[in-house]
XYZ file of C-alpha atoms in Angstrom:
769
model
C 31.998 -3.310 -2.105
C 34.203 -0.621 -3.623
C 33.388 3.065 -3.442
C 33.125 3.280 -7.225
C 30.674 0.404 -7.454
C 28.673 1.994 -4.636
C 28.453 5.287 -6.537
C 27.441 3.421 -9.688
C 24.674 1.594 -7.816
C 23.363 4.831 -6.345
C 23.411 6.508 -9.743
C 21.522 3.558 -11.202
C 18.834 3.829 -8.540
C 18.563 7.590 -9.049
C 18.120 7.012 -12.775
C 15.201 4.725 -12.010
C 13.473 7.419 -9.993
C 14.056 10.058 -12.612
C 12.459 7.897 -15.309
C 9.275 7.605 -13.245
C 6.788 10.314 -13.893
C 3.710 9.537 -12.936
C 7.157 -23.053 -3.293
C 6.153 -25.765 -2.364
C 7.079 -27.119 1.132
C 8.046 -30.804 1.271
C 5.041 -33.084 1.644
C 2.781 -30.215 2.639
C 1.412 -27.683 0.173
C 1.163 -24.202 1.652
C -0.926 -21.465 0.163
C 1.932 -19.001 0.180
C 0.435 -15.614 -0.647
C 3.776 -14.633 -2.169
C 3.870 -11.672 0.155
C 0.673 -10.261 -0.793
C 2.994 -8.723 1.777
C 3.595 -5.324 0.526
C 5.438 -3.287 3.198
C 4.040 0.178 2.652
C 4.342 3.184 4.687
C 1.106 5.238 4.788
C -2.554 4.256 4.887
C -5.048 5.434 2.292
C -8.369 4.289 3.556
C -11.063 3.704 0.999
C -13.500 6.540 1.058
C -16.114 5.296 -1.327
C -17.542 1.895 -2.059
C -17.580 2.632 -5.773
C -13.932 3.316 -6.347
C -11.970 3.409 -3.117
C -12.316 7.176 -3.070
C -9.986 7.846 -5.999
C -12.281 7.655 -9.010
C -11.536 11.232 -10.029
C -7.827 10.394 -10.525
C -8.184 7.045 -12.285
C -7.880 8.200 -15.888
C -4.603 9.975 -15.194
C -3.068 6.524 -14.600
C -3.762 5.240 -18.124
C -0.934 5.957 -20.539
C -1.756 6.161 -24.266
C -0.187 3.594 -26.577
C 1.775 4.751 -29.607
C 0.175 4.097 -33.014
C 2.696 3.757 -35.891
C 2.360 6.401 -38.627
C 4.649 4.939 -41.250
C 3.716 2.752 -44.185
C 5.747 0.623 -46.608
C 5.994 1.030 -50.358
C 3.886 -2.099 -50.757
C 0.887 -0.524 -48.968
C -1.873 0.664 -51.267
C -3.478 3.962 -50.259
C -7.037 2.930 -51.114
C -8.545 6.221 -49.935
C -6.201 8.225 -52.122
C -6.968 5.986 -55.113
C -10.725 6.524 -54.631
C -11.075 10.223 -53.743
C -7.650 11.735 -54.217
C -5.004 13.197 -51.929
C -5.979 15.152 -48.810
C -4.935 18.786 -48.390
C -3.115 18.595 -45.054
C -3.220 22.338 -44.349
C -7.012 22.379 -44.773
C -7.255 19.143 -42.791
C -5.512 20.834 -39.859
C -8.294 23.433 -39.713
C -10.991 20.740 -39.880
C -9.420 18.830 -36.997
C -9.130 22.011 -34.948
C -12.825 22.685 -35.526
C -13.608 19.112 -34.489
C -11.713 19.611 -31.229
C -13.841 22.632 -30.317
C -17.175 20.816 -30.518
C -18.523 20.749 -26.951
C -21.183 18.166 -27.787
C -18.493 15.748 -28.925
C -16.647 16.157 -25.610
C -19.897 15.324 -23.837
C -20.387 12.336 -26.110
C -16.845 11.192 -25.340
C -17.613 11.132 -21.629
C -20.304 8.517 -22.260
C -17.553 6.276 -23.664
C -15.191 6.839 -20.739
C -13.221 9.736 -22.231
C -13.031 12.452 -19.609
C -11.430 15.786 -20.455
C -7.878 14.570 -19.979
C -8.260 11.365 -21.998
C -10.236 13.182 -24.693
C -7.437 15.686 -25.162
C -4.733 13.000 -25.219
C -6.737 10.970 -27.707
C -7.259 14.045 -29.889
C -3.541 14.925 -29.927
C -2.716 11.355 -30.958
C -5.525 11.285 -33.551
C -4.485 14.607 -35.068
C -0.875 13.496 -35.317
C -2.001 10.221 -36.869
C -4.065 12.034 -39.497
C -1.437 14.658 -40.289
C 1.644 12.439 -40.372
C 0.392 9.120 -41.753
C 1.039 8.651 -45.440
C -1.817 6.177 -45.748
C -4.960 6.511 -43.641
C -7.644 3.841 -43.343
C -9.832 4.059 -46.440
C -13.068 4.837 -44.566
C -11.462 7.658 -42.573
C -9.749 9.035 -45.690
C -13.076 9.187 -47.562
C -14.923 10.881 -44.665
C -12.203 13.505 -44.319
C -12.270 14.087 -48.071
C -16.044 14.612 -47.956
C -15.716 17.148 -45.151
C -12.974 19.008 -46.992
C -15.175 19.015 -50.097
C -18.126 20.489 -48.235
C -20.330 17.395 -48.457
C -19.709 16.197 -44.906
C -19.919 17.550 -41.386
C -17.088 17.733 -38.873
C -19.141 15.574 -36.479
C -18.716 12.681 -38.907
C -15.129 12.311 -37.683
C -16.213 11.237 -34.196
C -16.674 7.453 -34.827
C -13.162 7.235 -36.272
C -11.775 9.362 -33.497
C -13.414 7.030 -30.948
C -11.980 4.001 -32.751
C -8.530 5.556 -32.512
C -9.073 6.423 -28.835
C -9.883 2.800 -28.055
C -6.715 1.707 -29.818
C -4.472 3.930 -27.715
C -6.523 3.416 -24.531
C -7.396 -0.325 -24.529
C -9.028 -0.034 -21.118
C -12.015 1.747 -22.696
C -13.113 -1.619 -24.108
C -12.666 -3.560 -20.883
C -13.326 -1.127 -18.044
C -16.328 -3.102 -16.837
C -14.229 -6.277 -16.747
C -11.534 -4.452 -14.793
C -14.094 -3.238 -12.268
C -15.420 -6.769 -11.822
C -11.906 -8.143 -11.276
C -11.155 -5.453 -8.695
C -14.422 -5.871 -6.793
C -13.237 -6.567 -3.226
C -16.547 -6.133 -1.443
C -16.962 -9.790 -0.418
C -13.537 -11.046 0.734
C -15.118 -13.777 2.877
C -16.065 -15.585 -0.349
C -12.415 -15.914 -1.393
C -11.853 -18.849 0.980
C -14.056 -21.836 0.059
C -12.371 -24.249 2.489
C -13.100 -22.064 5.500
C -16.665 -21.484 4.281
C -17.230 -25.231 3.984
C -17.154 -25.663 7.786
C -18.709 -23.886 10.754
C -15.781 -22.548 12.752
C -15.788 -21.692 16.445
C -14.328 -18.193 16.968
C -12.916 -17.347 20.421
C -11.622 -13.812 21.067
C -9.097 -13.553 23.938
C -9.197 -9.830 24.736
C -6.880 -8.115 27.160
C -3.950 -5.742 27.639
C -0.262 -6.591 27.541
C 0.818 -9.106 30.221
C -2.707 -10.422 30.829
C -2.072 -14.062 29.878
C -4.478 -14.060 26.915
C -2.024 -15.639 24.465
C -0.875 -18.129 27.130
C -4.416 -19.533 27.477
C -4.806 -19.787 23.711
C -1.463 -21.616 23.402
C -2.535 -24.155 26.028
C -5.517 -25.051 23.859
C -3.285 -25.225 20.773
C -0.789 -27.627 22.314
C -3.533 -29.955 23.542
C -5.157 -30.163 20.113
C -4.548 -32.912 17.551
C -3.315 -30.329 15.067
C -2.861 -26.601 15.131
C -1.267 -23.480 13.705
C 0.017 -20.366 15.449
C -0.021 -17.228 13.265
C 2.113 -14.427 14.710
C 3.114 -10.937 13.606
C 6.858 -11.478 13.913
C 9.432 -14.140 13.157
C 10.611 -13.852 16.776
C 7.158 -14.749 18.128
C 6.725 -17.667 15.729
C 10.186 -18.947 16.679
C 9.369 -18.641 20.395
C 6.197 -20.725 19.951
C 8.173 -23.224 17.854
C 10.684 -23.795 20.665
C 8.101 -23.709 23.457
C 5.826 -26.213 21.741
C 8.613 -28.695 21.047
C 9.948 -28.292 24.597
C 6.480 -29.166 25.935
C 6.360 -32.378 23.899
C 4.163 -31.143 21.074
C 6.097 -31.528 17.790
C 5.870 -28.258 15.906
C 7.350 -26.995 12.641
C 8.362 -23.409 11.857
C 7.323 -21.637 8.658
C 8.368 -18.055 7.885
C 8.920 -16.245 4.623
C 12.642 -16.992 4.807
C 12.854 -20.255 6.697
C 11.426 -23.769 7.153
C 12.314 -25.872 10.193
C 11.018 -29.330 11.006
C 10.558 -30.894 14.419
C 11.297 -34.286 12.827
C 14.954 -34.796 11.771
C 13.623 -36.746 8.788
C 11.699 -33.614 7.771
C 8.290 -35.202 8.019
C 5.690 -32.466 8.617
C 4.428 -32.160 12.177
C 0.760 -31.743 13.006
C 1.466 -28.341 14.566
C 2.980 -25.308 12.864
C 4.174 -21.905 14.073
C 4.246 -19.380 11.251
C 4.334 -15.688 10.500
C 0.923 -14.269 9.651
C 1.684 -13.840 5.934
C 2.479 -17.555 5.645
C -0.827 -18.768 7.074
C -2.217 -21.648 5.037
C -5.856 -21.313 3.982
C -6.017 -24.834 2.524
C -4.505 -27.056 5.249
C -7.075 -28.301 7.820
C -6.323 -27.796 11.529
C -8.203 -28.420 14.732
C -7.068 -25.157 16.352
C -5.623 -21.933 14.988
C -4.300 -18.906 16.889
C -4.220 -15.455 15.297
C -2.088 -13.257 17.548
C -2.161 -9.445 17.820
C -5.383 -9.270 15.808
C -5.584 -5.483 16.260
C -3.016 -5.390 13.441
C -6.041 -5.686 11.142
C -5.875 -1.888 11.007
C -2.201 -1.757 10.027
C -1.786 0.306 6.877
C 0.823 -2.023 5.379
C 0.184 -5.527 6.710
C -3.449 -5.440 7.792
C -4.434 -7.575 4.786
C -2.562 -10.575 6.292
C -4.716 -10.593 9.451
C -7.869 -10.169 7.354
C -6.827 -13.117 5.198
C -5.989 -15.317 8.201
C -9.191 -14.461 10.064
C -11.469 -15.059 7.086
C -9.533 -17.919 5.523
C -7.793 -20.133 8.081
C -9.205 -23.674 7.736
C -9.584 -24.608 11.411
C -12.424 -25.905 13.560
C -11.506 -23.459 16.338
C -9.979 -20.038 15.709
C -8.546 -18.349 18.795
C -7.997 -14.630 18.253
C -5.771 -12.692 20.662
C -5.471 -8.935 20.927
C -6.839 -5.623 22.085
C -10.489 -5.315 23.031
C -10.709 -2.517 20.426
C -10.793 -5.216 17.723
C -13.798 -7.126 19.118
C -16.494 -5.235 17.206
C -14.495 -5.419 13.968
C -14.002 -9.183 14.302
C -17.684 -9.677 15.121
C -18.699 -7.654 12.078
C -16.408 -9.665 9.808
C -17.731 -12.921 11.227
C -21.284 -11.777 10.503
C -20.363 -12.180 6.832
C -19.243 -15.762 7.450
C -22.207 -16.669 9.666
C -19.961 -17.483 12.629
C -20.469 -16.340 16.223
C -17.683 -14.878 18.339
C -17.145 -15.946 21.963
C -15.337 -13.198 23.885
C -13.094 -14.017 26.855
C -11.761 -10.958 28.673
C -8.530 -10.858 30.680
C -7.124 -8.349 33.136
C -3.477 -7.478 33.577
C -1.758 -9.923 35.939
C 0.459 -7.299 37.603
C 0.099 -3.629 38.510
C 1.032 -0.814 36.133
C 1.448 2.691 37.543
C 1.921 6.007 35.747
C 4.352 8.035 37.855
C 3.628 11.629 38.775
C 7.133 12.898 38.054
C 9.290 12.763 34.956
C 12.859 11.473 34.946
C 14.336 14.785 33.675
C 17.963 13.744 34.200
C 20.058 10.746 33.210
C 21.433 10.829 36.748
C 18.075 9.420 37.901
C 18.364 6.217 35.873
C 17.852 2.983 37.812
C 18.304 -0.747 37.073
C 15.400 -2.147 35.049
C 14.786 1.140 33.225
C 13.956 1.129 29.530
C 14.209 4.287 27.436
C 11.805 4.273 24.494
C 12.409 6.644 21.599
C 11.277 6.867 17.997
C 14.440 7.629 16.050
C 17.973 6.301 15.841
C 19.380 9.746 16.563
C 17.699 9.642 19.985
C 19.169 6.186 20.600
C 22.628 7.542 19.819
C 22.084 10.531 22.120
C 20.866 8.415 25.048
C 23.634 5.827 24.764
C 26.281 8.542 24.841
C 24.749 10.083 27.953
C 24.605 6.708 29.693
C 28.176 5.878 28.712
C 29.335 9.174 30.227
C 27.833 7.974 33.525
C 29.522 4.548 33.251
C 26.162 2.786 32.807
C 26.029 -0.474 30.908
C 23.071 -0.833 28.569
C 21.482 -2.967 25.874
C 20.174 -1.544 22.593
C 17.212 -2.812 20.558
C 15.744 -1.234 17.430
C 13.850 -2.437 14.387
C 16.797 -2.642 11.999
C 18.698 -5.148 14.127
C 18.765 -8.813 13.043
C 16.627 -11.148 15.192
C 19.686 -12.808 16.703
C 21.107 -9.466 17.811
C 17.774 -8.473 19.355
C 17.583 -11.719 21.322
C 21.164 -11.376 22.536
C 20.544 -7.833 23.714
C 17.315 -8.906 25.427
C 19.085 -11.788 27.188
C 21.803 -9.467 28.498
C 19.203 -7.062 29.841
C 17.064 -9.810 31.396
C 19.980 -11.574 33.110
C 20.013 -10.397 36.769
C 23.698 -11.358 36.984
C 24.680 -9.221 34.002
C 25.758 -5.638 34.808
C 23.836 -4.519 31.714
C 20.589 -3.490 33.448
C 19.360 -0.570 31.307
C 17.670 -0.858 27.923
C 17.581 1.729 25.141
C 15.021 0.831 22.503
C 12.575 2.011 19.898
C 8.936 0.972 19.738
C 10.244 -2.325 18.304
C 9.924 -3.690 21.852
C 6.125 -3.288 21.661
C 5.812 -6.945 20.701
C 7.965 -9.970 20.015
C 10.404 -9.967 22.926
C 10.057 -11.066 26.555
C 11.705 -8.325 28.590
C 12.080 -7.861 32.334
C 11.438 -4.107 32.501
C 10.678 -2.242 35.716
C 10.097 1.249 34.321
C 9.306 2.471 30.798
C 10.644 5.979 30.156
C 9.268 7.659 27.035
C 12.141 9.846 25.852
C 9.564 11.691 23.766
C 5.889 11.191 22.998
C 5.907 12.314 19.366
C 6.737 10.004 16.515
C 7.965 11.131 13.091
C 5.787 10.124 10.164
C 5.860 10.819 6.446
C 2.751 12.072 4.712
C 1.833 11.317 1.116
C 3.701 14.395 -0.102
C 6.935 13.191 1.446
C 6.811 15.789 4.188
C 7.963 14.970 7.702
C 5.318 15.283 10.381
C 5.499 14.782 14.128
C 2.443 13.059 15.603
C 1.719 12.325 19.243
C 1.665 8.556 19.757
C -1.785 6.993 19.885
C -3.417 5.553 22.984
C -2.957 2.076 21.535
C 0.766 2.648 20.991
C 1.217 4.144 24.459
C -0.506 1.181 26.113
C 1.284 -1.391 23.950
C 4.720 0.041 24.757
C 4.017 1.150 28.335
C 2.489 -2.242 29.108
C 5.917 -3.836 28.666
C 6.824 -2.536 32.119
C 6.329 -5.213 34.780
C 6.081 -8.855 33.798
C 4.495 -11.698 35.693
C 7.002 -14.185 37.100
C 10.074 -11.914 36.750
C 12.069 -9.814 39.209
C 10.019 -6.782 38.143
C 6.373 -7.838 38.366
C 5.070 -4.327 39.069
C 5.533 -1.883 36.218
C 5.902 1.891 36.080
C 5.587 4.409 33.259
C 6.950 7.936 32.995
C 8.562 10.339 30.529
C 11.967 11.945 30.338
C 10.630 15.473 29.867
C 8.270 17.061 32.354
C 5.994 18.582 29.687
C 5.527 15.188 28.007
C 4.184 13.548 31.145
C 0.861 15.376 30.986
C 0.444 14.442 27.332
C 1.248 10.794 28.025
C -1.069 10.657 31.036
C -3.936 12.044 28.956
C -3.211 9.500 26.227
C -3.229 6.586 28.662
C -6.530 7.700 30.172
C -8.269 7.709 26.792
C -10.234 4.719 25.631
C -8.888 3.014 22.547
C -11.272 3.703 19.707
C -12.831 0.582 18.194
C -11.233 -0.569 14.968
C -13.514 0.357 12.085
C -11.731 -1.080 9.058
C -9.519 -4.031 8.185
C -6.916 -4.094 5.438
C -7.164 -5.783 2.041
C -4.719 -6.320 -0.804
C -5.083 -7.685 -4.355
C -4.113 -11.282 -4.986
C -1.646 -12.484 -7.593
C -4.534 -13.884 -9.644
C -6.306 -10.525 -9.728
C -3.146 -8.767 -10.862
C -2.631 -11.381 -13.585
C -6.151 -10.809 -14.893
C -5.512 -7.068 -14.935
C -2.320 -7.613 -16.901
C -4.208 -9.751 -19.418
C -6.572 -6.856 -20.126
C -3.761 -4.247 -20.036
C -0.866 -6.048 -21.742
C 1.146 -2.887 -22.375
C 0.899 -1.495 -18.843
C 3.805 -1.745 -16.423
C 3.438 -3.648 -13.157
C 3.517 -0.391 -11.193
C 0.839 1.083 -13.429
C -1.325 -2.032 -13.067
C -1.154 -1.824 -9.276
C -1.954 1.894 -9.325
C -4.948 1.342 -11.601
C -6.196 -1.563 -9.492
C -5.964 0.495 -6.321
C -7.725 3.396 -7.983
C -10.762 1.579 -9.383
C -11.201 -1.225 -6.852
C -14.496 -1.336 -5.005
C -14.546 -1.935 -1.259
C -17.131 -2.254 1.449
C -16.010 0.962 3.073
C -17.813 0.130 6.293
C -15.378 -2.730 6.908
C -12.296 -2.555 4.706
C -9.573 -0.315 3.305
C -6.905 -0.930 0.682
C -3.489 -1.443 2.235
C -0.662 0.830 1.223
C 1.319 -0.398 -1.790
C 4.148 2.134 -2.075
C 6.834 -0.512 -1.586
C 5.346 -2.764 -4.266
C 5.204 0.122 -6.745
C 8.726 1.245 -5.846
C 10.146 -2.216 -6.576
C 8.049 -2.498 -9.733
C 9.581 0.764 -10.965
C 13.063 -0.418 -10.054
C 12.856 -3.605 -12.156
C 10.540 -2.277 -14.877
C 13.201 -2.582 -17.585
C 14.285 -6.084 -16.487
C 12.694 -8.779 -18.685
C 10.775 -11.061 -16.310
C 7.639 -13.176 -16.615
C 4.531 -11.643 -15.104
C 4.261 -14.000 -12.127
C 7.990 -13.768 -11.441
C 7.813 -9.977 -11.606
C 4.888 -9.983 -9.167
C 6.774 -12.157 -6.680
C 9.879 -9.968 -6.908
C 7.760 -6.867 -6.273
C 6.339 -8.512 -3.148
C 9.780 -9.039 -1.628
C 9.920 -7.859 2.012
C 12.588 -5.282 1.409
C 13.836 -2.182 3.199
C 13.765 0.864 0.958
C 17.320 2.196 0.908
C 19.472 2.923 -2.173
C 22.013 0.190 -1.447
C 19.343 -2.471 -0.919
C 17.337 -1.395 -3.977
C 20.416 -1.346 -6.217
C 21.480 -4.825 -5.035
C 17.929 -6.076 -5.509
C 18.044 -4.762 -9.073
C 21.276 -6.666 -9.743
C 19.648 -9.854 -8.431
C 16.673 -9.344 -10.749
C 18.983 -8.818 -13.751
C 20.921 -11.975 -12.936
C 17.636 -13.875 -12.658
C 16.423 -12.491 -15.999
C 19.325 -14.061 -17.910
C 18.558 -17.407 -16.254
C 21.800 -17.311 -14.280
C 21.536 -18.748 -10.746
C 22.267 -16.351 -7.910
C 24.970 -18.355 -6.166
C 26.922 -17.918 -2.948
C 29.970 -16.806 -4.927
C 27.909 -14.217 -6.805
C 26.508 -12.836 -3.550
C 29.937 -12.752 -1.876
C 31.370 -10.759 -4.770
C 28.521 -8.233 -4.631
C 28.387 -7.842 -0.855
C 32.072 -7.917 0.043
C 32.303 -11.098 2.100
C 33.905 -11.631 4.582
C 32.520 -8.782 6.643
C 34.956 -6.862 8.862
C 33.937 -5.506 12.236
C 32.370 -2.036 11.922
C 34.678 0.865 12.724
C 32.006 3.566 12.791
C 28.227 3.880 12.620
C 28.102 4.015 8.831
C 29.716 0.566 8.748
C 27.156 -0.810 11.202
C 24.224 0.595 9.233
C 25.667 -0.859 6.031
C 26.024 -4.309 7.620
C 22.389 -4.163 8.762
C 21.394 -3.491 5.163
C 23.538 -6.400 3.966
C 21.687 -8.604 6.458
C 18.384 -7.442 4.924
C 19.656 -8.362 1.458
C 20.467 -11.860 2.693
C 16.927 -12.052 4.083
C 15.573 -11.202 0.630
C 17.753 -13.953 -0.880
C 16.322 -16.503 1.551
C 12.793 -15.258 0.885
C 13.253 -15.677 -2.861
C 15.005 -19.033 -2.454
C 11.801 -20.644 -1.151
C 9.907 -19.399 -4.199
C 12.609 -20.067 -6.828
C 14.861 -22.782 -5.330
C 16.580 -23.558 -8.634
C 17.649 -19.937 -9.145
C 18.673 -19.366 -5.530
C 20.396 -22.692 -4.777
C 22.697 -21.726 -1.885
C 20.184 -20.862 0.825
C 21.984 -23.047 3.396
C 25.283 -21.253 2.842
C 23.585 -17.858 2.794
C 21.984 -18.644 6.146
C 25.423 -19.510 7.539
C 26.734 -16.223 6.156
C 23.819 -14.417 7.798
C 24.575 -15.998 11.180
C 28.200 -14.905 10.925
C 27.071 -11.405 9.986
C 24.674 -11.367 12.944
C 27.630 -11.927 15.284
C 29.564 -9.073 13.644
C 26.576 -6.750 14.094
C 26.193 -7.827 17.731
C 29.815 -6.877 18.331
C 29.094 -3.485 16.793
C 26.057 -2.923 19.020
C 28.071 -3.696 22.139
C 30.540 -0.995 21.062
C 27.958 1.439 19.727
C 29.310 4.434 21.658
C 32.797 3.857 20.277
C 31.321 3.726 16.788
C 29.479 6.986 17.405
C 32.661 8.693 18.562
C 34.453 7.466 15.441
C 31.670 8.749 13.198
C 32.780 11.951 11.501
C 29.976 12.280 8.933
C 26.159 12.204 9.147
C 24.896 8.638 9.417
C 22.240 9.090 6.747
C 24.293 10.002 3.711
C 24.981 8.612 0.271
C 24.432 4.905 -0.045
C 23.776 4.702 3.672
C 20.675 6.868 3.569
C 18.280 5.170 5.977
C 14.849 3.897 5.024
C 13.023 6.778 6.714
C 14.906 9.464 4.743
C 14.702 7.393 1.580
C 10.916 7.025 1.851
C 10.541 10.733 2.504
C 12.655 11.716 -0.498
C 10.944 9.152 -2.732
C 7.505 10.492 -1.889
C 8.661 14.052 -2.463
C 9.933 13.091 -5.919
C 6.702 11.269 -6.674
C 4.540 14.159 -5.501
C 6.516 16.678 -7.555
C 6.297 14.423 -10.596
C 2.545 14.077 -10.144
C 2.227 17.860 -9.929
C 4.312 18.269 -13.058
C 2.000 15.988 -15.010
C -1.286 16.963 -13.361
C -4.032 18.412 -15.561
C -7.258 20.195 -14.757
C -9.458 19.987 -17.828
C -12.329 22.346 -18.696
C -14.531 23.078 -21.703
C -12.771 22.758 -25.081
C -14.036 25.968 -26.610
C -11.999 27.965 -24.115
C -8.678 26.410 -25.055
C -6.476 25.813 -28.016
C -5.496 22.207 -28.505
C -1.852 23.012 -29.099
C -1.214 25.784 -26.583
C -3.634 25.218 -23.697
C -4.351 28.145 -21.403
C -7.412 28.054 -19.189
C -8.393 24.587 -18.090
C -4.906 23.126 -18.539
C -2.020 22.837 -16.214
C -0.107 26.011 -15.742
C 3.176 25.983 -17.596
C 6.029 25.241 -15.246
C 9.483 26.652 -15.716
C 11.581 24.114 -17.559
C 13.952 23.793 -14.611
C 11.031 23.169 -12.242
C 9.641 20.438 -14.461
C 13.023 18.766 -14.930
C 13.585 18.905 -11.186
C 10.158 17.395 -10.563
C 10.822 14.539 -12.958
C 14.228 13.900 -11.372
C 16.139 14.615 -14.603
C 18.002 17.487 -12.948
C 19.146 17.919 -9.376
C 19.426 21.223 -7.516
C 23.192 20.914 -7.686
C 23.064 20.533 -11.478
C 20.806 23.596 -11.767
C 23.221 25.644 -9.666
C 26.106 24.611 -11.922
C 24.123 25.513 -15.042
C 23.237 28.922 -13.598
C 26.884 29.503 -12.775
C 27.958 28.557 -16.293
C 25.332 30.813 -17.903
C 26.324 33.730 -15.699
C 29.964 33.400 -16.791
C 29.125 32.980 -20.485
C 29.692 36.135 -22.618
C 26.974 35.058 -25.054
C 23.507 36.516 -24.453
C 20.338 34.560 -24.820
C 19.196 34.380 -28.427
C 22.616 35.132 -29.904
C 24.609 32.555 -31.763
C 28.242 31.719 -31.286
C 30.491 32.662 -34.139
C 32.184 29.320 -34.034
C 28.948 27.448 -34.532
């Protein structure tokens, strides 16, 4: 991709932000939730059964529709014919008096018009009355009576309310919207599962306790079964293991379908990612792995859906003991009992009394765990200086690269005997680790305002990651845990001694059908606005459930808002499992535009956009870019199973992805050389990583929300045209334009520089003008 096209793509994405203010599988039908999978970053737990804790902000999400004020020469002004022309200057005074009536504001609240909506409706109504050449006859007559002294200003209210309902259609259907978004009984969404009495078995235990192994034995001995895992790597591992043991098993992920039978006849067993769990296909046994992910702020809904909806006679749930009470409470709603089987760790795990403190103390079988790429780069350089060979694993790597790195590290004959990784090793990979070394015990997070925060890792995270040390049946059966820094060791020890708090809530997410019903009632609302409104007014059983984060869905909805797509197609596109970086978003937007003109997204089209063939990376920026290209190819494959006619070259794209995986693996092996060749910050321009991108996006969104926020008080204290008390404080124009993304700080600096050099003073005109 050329530099110019890259700059154009980035500019296009930035323009999107600045505008924002506020399949069928062969012979087996799968209930694909179309990624009810929204990958969102921060959890907003419901805080009230009535409205998910956000009722006070709901009305700010509704945008008024525009009512046309013009009329044609053929229109007959009936009101004018009957009572004469209205004096607009006197009418302005009447409308101002109407606005100041406190009792009418109170009356408006009974119809759903809070202070903010009332004011917006009034501004629209006043403009309609003052600008329209021909008013409705009944309104024209009432206004004429008031101007003539034979009517009262209160008589305007019914017509004002009629106008308010025209510009705010939700006022007529709010009760319907609340019924659609009532999520208090999710167990009732799955009639097939409710038609049978399922046996629920909870296999509870720590990492390396054999809990999943026992569940898999039952699965492979059953007549039919499904394994539902959190990661593609885990589903693929079960797929291979099951077939190797003589139990034919198919693989189903969001991007891939593989059959055990060369003739592609469906097998009786399936290994799938949790989002792809079928709730309509009957099975004898189902396994739901890592069930503690119920609490995950982004994907928790998928475990809730699988647990409540999988259509199996036996459901084997594997995970932390902290999830037992939550699962039991959820099964109370289904009338099913939970049998708990507890497991202990098969090998010893010891927390050392001393920290590592120096890279000179590194030993074979060590694994450094850190929570940022910058730490990975720092550690790998230090190890390279000491002539240590190492493997590298982090979340952004393709699955093939992760497996290759894991195999190098696990091979006792390979000189690569040190691992540098992020918390991505917490699940999904079998690793022969002797000692886990926490390089730090704080993890960067992004709050809702887009601000970076450093939080100490939770007990659950510490146990999940630390438990990877020592593995039964390997050269390192006994595991050890320590930290790199001495001060962190006390913190980590205290964390590991704490009991994991029981999970109190499980995630939920709206279905495609619910969103479609919302769109029917709000035909003029954007997809992002529909999701925001749904989240705001939905009702949850707060004792059990929370609404999963939907930032990613809303971000994609904003990105493709101007692209003409059908509602269901738009919903599916917004559910794409995408990484939020400018390059990926801009390419995703191009794909959506190509789709909208009914032009297939072919291999040739993708090659032209992505710059195939891919050269070996020469520095870190190249490697990061190739990882993002791999993610784009993943999105293509994901969409190809939902729109096969529009994405016809999935086989060739998969071949391209495999070739790219090998290029990335070569880059990882030479990561230190790439770091030495890197002369600029890794996160810059189009290569801004997802973490920085999310942080900046939330900052922009928060500033925009502040710029449009209102705090409304009694009407008699304010003027409708120039609000003072009870309205938002007037921001400087530059602040507001910055908040909305129309200006950047660099543009403001240039403007200030130009004004300072200009000889003309403010308020004076130029002689040449």
